[in-house]
Amino acid sequence: MLLADRLLPEGERRDMSGRKSVVKRLAVVSLGFGLTLGLASALVPVSTAMAQPPPIKINEFSSYESSGDWLELYNPSAEEVNLNGWTLSDSNSTFKTLSATDVIPAGGWLQVSANNRLNREGDSIILKDSNGGEVDRVVYGGSTGNAPVPGQGKSCGRCPNGSDTDADSADFRIFDIPSPGAMNICDTDGDGVPDHLDNCPGVYNPDQADVDGDGIGDVCDQTPPVPVTATVALMGVGLVGFGGFVALRRRKIARTR
């Protein structure tokens, strides 16, 4: 005979290590024979890992513009990112809260006004997501390990775009021609050819020589073209190839009557 149907309370529980579990409510049925059927409770582990924020980068900034300070955010991911609720701060406090209209397309850039809060001689720029987690930080001026200070009419930006080795002095350089909201035009080797067009961006090669046409400059190509050697025999003329050159060898032909 069924005597009782007892329900255990639901809710979250944490063990001694702090791991969170969920108590699922299960019925415990008591029988008149002194027997009990069912389980008292079930602890189901729940993952508490939080999704990582998109890797948005502070890609370029100008702290010395008469028309107003600005900075540029870069989205290197393959998905569009909405920055609603994200914030930007300097070394003192928050100067900008982004809205739902602040969206960066995949592989795109977004220019943001810094509200004249960036110190000309040196400062920090800190980007946080809507949960208050720090996403990126740049420190410029004041130390040789920091990013350089851009002067009047110039900007400071990452080169290559989005590069982040956690060493601001290595990741950032001065640009004579700022490019807010667009790709930073880098020329790492100083050969006059922008990196995104250079067939060997790390080595000086202004001529862009590429003998085998594989898109890799000869000075960077690890597999240079191999000279072709061939021998072709023709009627009355011998063609002998060697070392990539062709020599003609005359052959006398006997005439018969």
PDB file of C-alpha atoms in Angstrom:
ATOM      1  CA  MET A   1       0.000   0.000   0.000  1.00  0.00           C
ATOM      2  CA  LEU A   2       1.295   3.456  -0.930  1.00  0.00           C
ATOM      3  CA  LEU A   3       1.831   5.516   2.230  1.00  0.00           C
ATOM      4  CA  ALA A   4       3.701   8.682   1.169  1.00  0.00           C
ATOM      5  CA  ASP A   5       5.127  10.566  -1.787  1.00  0.00           C
ATOM      6  CA  ARG A   6       7.895  12.886  -0.567  1.00  0.00           C
ATOM      7  CA  LEU A   7       9.548  15.494  -2.878  1.00  0.00           C
ATOM      8  CA  LEU A   8      13.048  16.791  -2.268  1.00  0.00           C
ATOM      9  CA  PRO A   9      13.762  20.513  -2.848  1.00  0.00           C
ATOM     10  CA  GLU A  10      15.418  21.579  -6.071  1.00  0.00           C
ATOM     11  CA  GLY A  11      18.192  24.111  -6.374  1.00  0.00           C
ATOM     12  CA  GLU A  12      21.934  24.657  -6.711  1.00  0.00           C
ATOM     13  CA  ARG A  13      24.417  23.125  -4.336  1.00  0.00           C
ATOM     14  CA  ARG A  14      28.177  23.611  -4.028  1.00  0.00           C
ATOM     15  CA  ASP A  15      30.583  21.035  -2.639  1.00  0.00           C
ATOM     16  CA  MET A  16      33.674  21.789  -0.537  1.00  0.00           C
ATOM     17  CA  SER A  17      35.710  22.626  -3.642  1.00  0.00           C
ATOM     18  CA  GLY A  18      33.162  25.209  -4.771  1.00  0.00           C
ATOM     19  CA  ARG A  19      31.976  23.176  -7.763  1.00  0.00           C
ATOM     20  CA  LYS A  20      28.373  23.922  -8.591  1.00  0.00           C
ATOM     21  CA  SER A  21      25.792  21.129  -8.987  1.00  0.00           C
ATOM     22  CA  VAL A  22      22.052  21.082  -9.486  1.00  0.00           C
ATOM     23  CA  VAL A  23      19.751  19.014  -7.279  1.00  0.00           C
ATOM     24  CA  LYS A  24      17.036  17.476  -9.432  1.00  0.00           C
ATOM     25  CA  ARG A  25      13.766  16.823  -7.638  1.00  0.00           C
ATOM     26  CA  LEU A  26      12.850  13.152  -7.581  1.00  0.00           C
ATOM     27  CA  ALA A  27       9.974  11.410  -5.851  1.00  0.00           C
ATOM     28  CA  VAL A  28      10.751   9.056  -2.991  1.00  0.00           C
ATOM     29  CA  VAL A  29       7.968   6.538  -2.679  1.00  0.00           C
ATOM     30  CA  SER A  30       7.517   4.649   0.615  1.00  0.00           C
ATOM     31  CA  LEU A  31       5.698   1.368   0.690  1.00  0.00           C
ATOM     32  CA  GLY A  32       3.811  -0.072   3.617  1.00  0.00           C
ATOM     33  CA  PHE A  33       6.191  -2.993   3.779  1.00  0.00           C
ATOM     34  CA  GLY A  34       8.996  -0.838   5.160  1.00  0.00           C
ATOM     35  CA  LEU A  35      10.613  -0.569   1.744  1.00  0.00           C
ATOM     36  CA  THR A  36      11.592   2.626  -0.037  1.00  0.00           C
ATOM     37  CA  LEU A  37      11.775   3.031  -3.805  1.00  0.00           C
ATOM     38  CA  GLY A  38      13.473   5.842  -5.709  1.00  0.00           C
ATOM     39  CA  LEU A  39      16.514   8.031  -5.252  1.00  0.00           C
ATOM     40  CA  ALA A  40      16.752  10.739  -2.639  1.00  0.00           C
ATOM     41  CA  SER A  41      18.478  13.170  -4.946  1.00  0.00           C
ATOM     42  CA  ALA A  42      20.743  13.445  -7.943  1.00  0.00           C
ATOM     43  CA  LEU A  43      23.700  15.788  -8.203  1.00  0.00           C
ATOM     44  CA  VAL A  44      24.273  16.838 -11.785  1.00  0.00           C
ATOM     45  CA  PRO A  45      27.531  18.765 -12.403  1.00  0.00           C
ATOM     46  CA  VAL A  46      27.039  21.953 -14.382  1.00  0.00           C
ATOM     47  CA  SER A  47      29.819  23.601 -16.342  1.00  0.00           C
ATOM     48  CA  THR A  48      30.553  27.060 -15.003  1.00  0.00           C
ATOM     49  CA  ALA A  49      32.997  28.057 -17.767  1.00  0.00           C
ATOM     50  CA  MET A  50      32.158  31.402 -19.358  1.00  0.00           C
ATOM     51  CA  ALA A  51      32.498  32.096 -23.064  1.00  0.00           C
ATOM     52  CA  GLN A  52      35.573  34.109 -23.946  1.00  0.00           C
ATOM     53  CA  PRO A  53      34.921  37.603 -25.355  1.00  0.00           C
ATOM     54  CA  PRO A  54      35.765  38.234 -29.032  1.00  0.00           C
ATOM     55  CA  PRO A  55      39.440  39.185 -29.555  1.00  0.00           C
ATOM     56  CA  ILE A  56      38.777  42.846 -30.402  1.00  0.00           C
ATOM     57  CA  LYS A  57      41.991  44.898 -30.564  1.00  0.00           C
ATOM     58  CA  ILE A  58      42.779  48.565 -29.996  1.00  0.00           C
ATOM     59  CA  ASN A  59      44.456  48.847 -33.380  1.00  0.00           C
ATOM     60  CA  GLU A  60      45.272  52.546 -33.825  1.00  0.00           C
ATOM     61  CA  PHE A  61      44.882  55.840 -31.954  1.00  0.00           C
ATOM     62  CA  SER A  62      45.701  59.528 -32.119  1.00  0.00           C
ATOM     63  CA  SER A  63      46.103  61.661 -28.995  1.00  0.00           C
ATOM     64  CA  TYR A  64      47.322  64.848 -30.667  1.00  0.00           C
ATOM     65  CA  GLU A  65      44.564  65.878 -33.075  1.00  0.00           C
ATOM     66  CA  SER A  66      43.168  69.416 -32.962  1.00  0.00           C
ATOM     67  CA  SER A  67      39.881  68.005 -34.251  1.00  0.00           C
ATOM     68  CA  GLY A  68      39.673  65.537 -31.343  1.00  0.00           C
ATOM     69  CA  ASP A  69      41.285  62.348 -30.083  1.00  0.00           C
ATOM     70  CA  TRP A  70      40.164  59.090 -31.598  1.00  0.00           C
ATOM     71  CA  LEU A  71      40.941  55.397 -31.570  1.00  0.00           C
ATOM     72  CA  GLU A  72      40.250  52.469 -33.829  1.00  0.00           C
ATOM     73  CA  LEU A  73      39.031  48.994 -32.884  1.00  0.00           C
ATOM     74  CA  TYR A  74      39.790  45.960 -35.068  1.00  0.00           C
ATOM     75  CA  ASN A  75      37.875  42.680 -35.257  1.00  0.00           C
ATOM     76  CA  PRO A  76      40.193  39.895 -36.520  1.00  0.00           C
ATOM     77  CA  SER A  77      37.531  37.200 -36.053  1.00  0.00           C
ATOM     78  CA  ALA A  78      35.327  35.641 -38.729  1.00  0.00           C
ATOM     79  CA  GLU A  79      32.111  36.918 -37.127  1.00  0.00           C
ATOM     80  CA  GLU A  80      30.463  40.309 -36.673  1.00  0.00           C
ATOM     81  CA  VAL A  81      30.739  41.674 -33.117  1.00  0.00           C
ATOM     82  CA  ASN A  82      28.203  43.981 -31.448  1.00  0.00           C
ATOM     83  CA  LEU A  83      29.890  46.157 -28.807  1.00  0.00           C
ATOM     84  CA  ASN A  84      26.744  47.159 -26.940  1.00  0.00           C
ATOM     85  CA  GLY A  85      27.669  47.846 -23.306  1.00  0.00           C
ATOM     86  CA  TRP A  86      31.431  47.694 -23.875  1.00  0.00           C
ATOM     87  CA  THR A  87      33.486  50.515 -22.357  1.00  0.00           C
ATOM     88  CA  LEU A  88      36.681  52.443 -23.040  1.00  0.00           C
ATOM     89  CA  SER A  89      38.751  53.965 -20.253  1.00  0.00           C
ATOM     90  CA  ASP A  90      41.966  55.895 -19.814  1.00  0.00           C
ATOM     91  CA  SER A  91      44.239  55.713 -16.769  1.00  0.00           C
ATOM     92  CA  ASN A  92      41.644  57.618 -14.721  1.00  0.00           C
ATOM     93  CA  SER A  93      38.119  56.509 -15.601  1.00  0.00           C
ATOM     94  CA  THR A  94      35.656  55.417 -18.282  1.00  0.00           C
ATOM     95  CA  PHE A  95      35.243  57.936 -21.093  1.00  0.00           C
ATOM     96  CA  LYS A  96      33.050  55.987 -23.508  1.00  0.00           C
ATOM     97  CA  THR A  97      30.252  53.420 -23.294  1.00  0.00           C
ATOM     98  CA  LEU A  98      29.490  51.810 -26.638  1.00  0.00           C
ATOM     99  CA  SER A  99      25.946  51.176 -27.865  1.00  0.00           C
ATOM    100  CA  ALA A 100      24.050  48.634 -29.961  1.00  0.00           C
ATOM    101  CA  THR A 101      24.868  50.632 -33.095  1.00  0.00           C
ATOM    102  CA  ASP A 102      28.596  50.065 -32.551  1.00  0.00           C
ATOM    103  CA  VAL A 103      29.114  46.944 -34.633  1.00  0.00           C
ATOM    104  CA  ILE A 104      32.372  45.720 -36.176  1.00  0.00           C
ATOM    105  CA  PRO A 105      32.075  43.393 -39.186  1.00  0.00           C
ATOM    106  CA  ALA A 106      34.274  40.327 -39.483  1.00  0.00           C
ATOM    107  CA  GLY A 107      37.797  41.461 -40.324  1.00  0.00           C
ATOM    108  CA  GLY A 108      36.689  45.093 -40.057  1.00  0.00           C
ATOM    109  CA  TRP A 109      37.474  48.312 -38.193  1.00  0.00           C
ATOM    110  CA  LEU A 110      35.519  50.864 -36.160  1.00  0.00           C
ATOM    111  CA  GLN A 111      36.621  54.433 -35.383  1.00  0.00           C
ATOM    112  CA  VAL A 112      35.582  55.710 -31.944  1.00  0.00           C
ATOM    113  CA  SER A 113      35.873  59.222 -30.507  1.00  0.00           C
ATOM    114  CA  ALA A 114      37.998  59.409 -27.356  1.00  0.00           C
ATOM    115  CA  ASN A 115      36.236  62.582 -26.190  1.00  0.00           C
ATOM    116  CA  ASN A 116      39.578  64.415 -25.858  1.00  0.00           C
ATOM    117  CA  ARG A 117      40.523  62.210 -22.917  1.00  0.00           C
ATOM    118  CA  LEU A 118      43.837  60.840 -24.200  1.00  0.00           C
ATOM    119  CA  ASN A 119      46.891  62.528 -22.705  1.00  0.00           C
ATOM    120  CA  ARG A 120      49.290  63.781 -25.371  1.00  0.00           C
ATOM    121  CA  GLU A 121      52.421  62.710 -23.508  1.00  0.00           C
ATOM    122  CA  GLY A 122      51.287  59.250 -22.452  1.00  0.00           C
ATOM    123  CA  ASP A 123      48.279  57.355 -21.146  1.00  0.00           C
ATOM    124  CA  SER A 124      46.482  54.008 -21.019  1.00  0.00           C
ATOM    125  CA  ILE A 125      43.594  52.894 -23.225  1.00  0.00           C
ATOM    126  CA  ILE A 126      41.544  50.037 -21.786  1.00  0.00           C
ATOM    127  CA  LEU A 127      38.760  48.129 -23.551  1.00  0.00           C
ATOM    128  CA  LYS A 128      36.271  46.105 -21.476  1.00  0.00           C
ATOM    129  CA  ASP A 129      33.329  43.952 -22.534  1.00  0.00           C
ATOM    130  CA  SER A 130      29.759  44.324 -21.259  1.00  0.00           C
ATOM    131  CA  ASN A 131      30.566  42.106 -18.260  1.00  0.00           C
ATOM    132  CA  GLY A 132      33.447  44.339 -17.195  1.00  0.00           C
ATOM    133  CA  GLY A 133      36.132  41.913 -18.337  1.00  0.00           C
ATOM    134  CA  GLU A 134      39.269  43.471 -19.815  1.00  0.00           C
ATOM    135  CA  VAL A 135      39.625  42.629 -23.512  1.00  0.00           C
ATOM    136  CA  ASP A 136      42.616  44.770 -24.524  1.00  0.00           C
ATOM    137  CA  ARG A 137      44.919  47.410 -23.088  1.00  0.00           C
ATOM    138  CA  VAL A 138      47.506  49.723 -24.640  1.00  0.00           C
ATOM    139  CA  VAL A 139      49.955  51.900 -22.727  1.00  0.00           C
ATOM    140  CA  TYR A 140      51.855  54.602 -24.622  1.00  0.00           C
ATOM    141  CA  GLY A 141      54.594  57.013 -23.576  1.00  0.00           C
ATOM    142  CA  GLY A 142      56.482  57.143 -20.285  1.00  0.00           C
ATOM    143  CA  SER A 143      58.628  54.039 -20.805  1.00  0.00           C
ATOM    144  CA  THR A 144      60.666  52.362 -23.541  1.00  0.00           C
ATOM    145  CA  GLY A 145      58.496  49.262 -23.169  1.00  0.00           C
ATOM    146  CA  ASN A 146      55.329  51.147 -24.073  1.00  0.00           C
ATOM    147  CA  ALA A 147      53.928  52.170 -27.440  1.00  0.00           C
ATOM    148  CA  PRO A 148      55.374  55.411 -28.885  1.00  0.00           C
ATOM    149  CA  VAL A 149      53.601  58.772 -28.582  1.00  0.00           C
ATOM    150  CA  PRO A 150      52.110  60.033 -31.873  1.00  0.00           C
ATOM    151  CA  GLY A 151      52.791  63.672 -32.718  1.00  0.00           C
ATOM    152  CA  GLN A 152      50.623  66.261 -34.415  1.00  0.00           C
ATOM    153  CA  GLY A 153      48.898  64.852 -37.495  1.00  0.00           C
ATOM    154  CA  LYS A 154      50.203  61.324 -36.866  1.00  0.00           C
ATOM    155  CA  SER A 155      48.845  58.163 -35.316  1.00  0.00           C
ATOM    156  CA  CYS A 156      50.168  55.135 -33.465  1.00  0.00           C
ATOM    157  CA  GLY A 157      48.986  51.693 -34.534  1.00  0.00           C
ATOM    158  CA  ARG A 158      49.644  48.000 -34.644  1.00  0.00           C
ATOM    159  CA  CYS A 159      51.841  46.699 -37.421  1.00  0.00           C
ATOM    160  CA  PRO A 160      50.831  44.232 -38.741  1.00  0.00           C
ATOM    161  CA  ASN A 161      47.157  44.923 -38.069  1.00  0.00           C
ATOM    162  CA  GLY A 162      45.953  43.172 -34.923  1.00  0.00           C
ATOM    163  CA  SER A 163      49.426  41.957 -33.898  1.00  0.00           C
ATOM    164  CA  ASP A 164      49.611  41.375 -30.138  1.00  0.00           C
ATOM    165  CA  THR A 165      52.747  39.983 -28.509  1.00  0.00           C
ATOM    166  CA  ASP A 166      51.962  41.669 -25.171  1.00  0.00           C
ATOM    167  CA  ALA A 167      54.840  44.060 -25.871  1.00  0.00           C
ATOM    168  CA  ASP A 168      53.394  47.425 -26.922  1.00  0.00           C
ATOM    169  CA  SER A 169      56.770  48.784 -28.022  1.00  0.00           C
ATOM    170  CA  ALA A 170      57.061  45.916 -30.525  1.00  0.00           C
ATOM    171  CA  ASP A 171      53.446  45.843 -31.699  1.00  0.00           C
ATOM    172  CA  PHE A 172      52.946  49.583 -32.283  1.00  0.00           C
ATOM    173  CA  ARG A 173      54.645  52.095 -34.565  1.00  0.00           C
ATOM    174  CA  ILE A 174      54.084  55.685 -35.708  1.00  0.00           C
ATOM    175  CA  PHE A 175      52.172  56.308 -38.946  1.00  0.00           C
ATOM    176  CA  ASP A 176      52.751  59.564 -40.807  1.00  0.00           C
ATOM    177  CA  ILE A 177      49.423  59.062 -42.562  1.00  0.00           C
ATOM    178  CA  PRO A 178      46.690  57.926 -40.133  1.00  0.00           C
ATOM    179  CA  SER A 179      44.022  55.510 -41.381  1.00  0.00           C
ATOM    180  CA  PRO A 180      41.139  55.607 -38.862  1.00  0.00           C
ATOM    181  CA  GLY A 181      38.492  52.999 -39.636  1.00  0.00           C
ATOM    182  CA  ALA A 182      40.679  51.259 -42.217  1.00  0.00           C
ATOM    183  CA  MET A 183      43.716  49.007 -42.552  1.00  0.00           C
ATOM    184  CA  ASN A 184      47.019  50.288 -41.166  1.00  0.00           C
ATOM    185  CA  ILE A 185      49.373  50.646 -44.131  1.00  0.00           C
ATOM    186  CA  CYS A 186      52.509  48.920 -42.866  1.00  0.00           C
ATOM    187  CA  ASP A 187      55.858  48.690 -44.647  1.00  0.00           C
ATOM    188  CA  THR A 188      57.847  46.510 -42.270  1.00  0.00           C
ATOM    189  CA  ASP A 189      60.993  46.238 -44.400  1.00  0.00           C
ATOM    190  CA  GLY A 190      60.950  49.872 -45.595  1.00  0.00           C
ATOM    191  CA  ASP A 191      61.202  49.019 -49.288  1.00  0.00           C
ATOM    192  CA  GLY A 192      58.351  51.309 -50.308  1.00  0.00           C
ATOM    193  CA  VAL A 193      55.902  48.453 -50.917  1.00  0.00           C
ATOM    194  CA  PRO A 194      53.059  48.069 -48.343  1.00  0.00           C
ATOM    195  CA  ASP A 195      53.096  44.746 -46.509  1.00  0.00           C
ATOM    196  CA  HIS A 196      49.707  43.678 -47.888  1.00  0.00           C
ATOM    197  CA  LEU A 197      51.110  44.029 -51.438  1.00  0.00           C
ATOM    198  CA  ASP A 198      54.726  42.993 -50.760  1.00  0.00           C
ATOM    199  CA  ASN A 199      55.728  39.515 -51.984  1.00  0.00           C
ATOM    200  CA  CYS A 200      58.345  39.400 -49.226  1.00  0.00           C
ATOM    201  CA  PRO A 201      57.207  41.815 -46.476  1.00  0.00           C
ATOM    202  CA  GLY A 202      60.010  40.995 -44.055  1.00  0.00           C
ATOM    203  CA  VAL A 203      62.975  41.533 -46.400  1.00  0.00           C
ATOM    204  CA  TYR A 204      63.929  44.672 -48.360  1.00  0.00           C
ATOM    205  CA  ASN A 205      63.168  43.982 -52.045  1.00  0.00           C
ATOM    206  CA  PRO A 206      61.892  47.077 -53.859  1.00  0.00           C
ATOM    207  CA  ASP A 207      62.146  45.326 -57.255  1.00  0.00           C
ATOM    208  CA  GLN A 208      59.707  42.564 -56.117  1.00  0.00           C
ATOM    209  CA  ALA A 209      61.568  40.052 -58.308  1.00  0.00           C
ATOM    210  CA  ASP A 210      59.711  36.736 -58.609  1.00  0.00           C
ATOM    211  CA  VAL A 211      61.302  34.612 -61.339  1.00  0.00           C
ATOM    212  CA  ASP A 212      59.051  31.576 -60.974  1.00  0.00           C
ATOM    213  CA  GLY A 213      55.866  33.625 -60.537  1.00  0.00           C
ATOM    214  CA  ASP A 214      54.734  31.805 -57.402  1.00  0.00           C
ATOM    215  CA  GLY A 215      53.866  35.015 -55.549  1.00  0.00           C
ATOM    216  CA  ILE A 216      56.878  34.751 -53.228  1.00  0.00           C
ATOM    217  CA  GLY A 217      59.728  37.197 -53.805  1.00  0.00           C
ATOM    218  CA  ASP A 218      63.016  35.606 -54.831  1.00  0.00           C
ATOM    219  CA  VAL A 219      64.766  36.877 -51.678  1.00  0.00           C
ATOM    220  CA  CYS A 220      62.238  34.930 -49.579  1.00  0.00           C
ATOM    221  CA  ASP A 221      61.661  31.936 -51.848  1.00  0.00           C
ATOM    222  CA  GLN A 222      63.032  28.733 -50.345  1.00  0.00           C
ATOM    223  CA  THR A 223      62.544  26.808 -53.609  1.00  0.00           C
ATOM    224  CA  PRO A 224      64.184  28.836 -56.420  1.00  0.00           C
ATOM    225  CA  PRO A 225      63.558  27.677 -60.000  1.00  0.00           C
ATOM    226  CA  VAL A 226      65.815  24.854 -61.252  1.00  0.00           C
ATOM    227  CA  PRO A 227      67.464  25.329 -64.701  1.00  0.00           C
ATOM    228  CA  VAL A 228      65.984  23.023 -67.332  1.00  0.00           C
ATOM    229  CA  THR A 229      68.319  20.723 -69.274  1.00  0.00           C
ATOM    230  CA  ALA A 230      67.086  19.082 -72.462  1.00  0.00           C
ATOM    231  CA  THR A 231      68.421  17.538 -75.650  1.00  0.00           C
ATOM    232  CA  VAL A 232      66.477  17.742 -78.899  1.00  0.00           C
ATOM    233  CA  ALA A 233      67.630  16.258 -82.204  1.00  0.00           C
ATOM    234  CA  LEU A 234      66.407  17.724 -85.475  1.00  0.00           C
ATOM    235  CA  MET A 235      67.080  16.793 -89.093  1.00  0.00           C
ATOM    236  CA  GLY A 236      70.473  18.222 -89.923  1.00  0.00           C
ATOM    237  CA  VAL A 237      70.748  20.301 -86.737  1.00  0.00           C
ATOM    238  CA  GLY A 238      71.610  19.109 -83.233  1.00  0.00           C
ATOM    239  CA  LEU A 239      70.278  21.007 -80.214  1.00  0.00           C
ATOM    240  CA  VAL A 240      72.177  20.275 -77.038  1.00  0.00           C
ATOM    241  CA  GLY A 241      70.953  21.793 -73.758  1.00  0.00           C
ATOM    242  CA  PHE A 242      73.176  22.297 -70.746  1.00  0.00           C
ATOM    243  CA  GLY A 243      73.157  24.657 -67.769  1.00  0.00           C
ATOM    244  CA  GLY A 244      69.970  26.295 -68.979  1.00  0.00           C
ATOM    245  CA  PHE A 245      71.504  27.254 -72.375  1.00  0.00           C
ATOM    246  CA  VAL A 246      71.025  25.788 -75.836  1.00  0.00           C
ATOM    247  CA  ALA A 247      73.875  25.220 -78.294  1.00  0.00           C
ATOM    248  CA  LEU A 248      73.408  24.528 -81.990  1.00  0.00           C
ATOM    249  CA  ARG A 249      75.554  21.814 -83.542  1.00  0.00           C
ATOM    250  CA  ARG A 250      75.688  21.573 -87.317  1.00  0.00           C
ATOM    251  CA  ARG A 251      75.456  18.129 -88.845  1.00  0.00           C
ATOM    252  CA  LYS A 252      76.637  17.296 -92.379  1.00  0.00           C
ATOM    253  CA  ILE A 253      74.191  15.256 -94.447  1.00  0.00           C
ATOM    254  CA  ALA A 254      75.524  13.143 -97.380  1.00  0.00           C
ATOM    255  CA  ARG A 255      73.637  13.544-100.625  1.00  0.00           C
ATOM    256  CA  THR A 256      72.976  10.515-102.869  1.00  0.00           C
ATOM    257  CA  ARG A 257      72.130  10.425-106.523  1.00  0.00           C
TER     258      ARG A 257
END
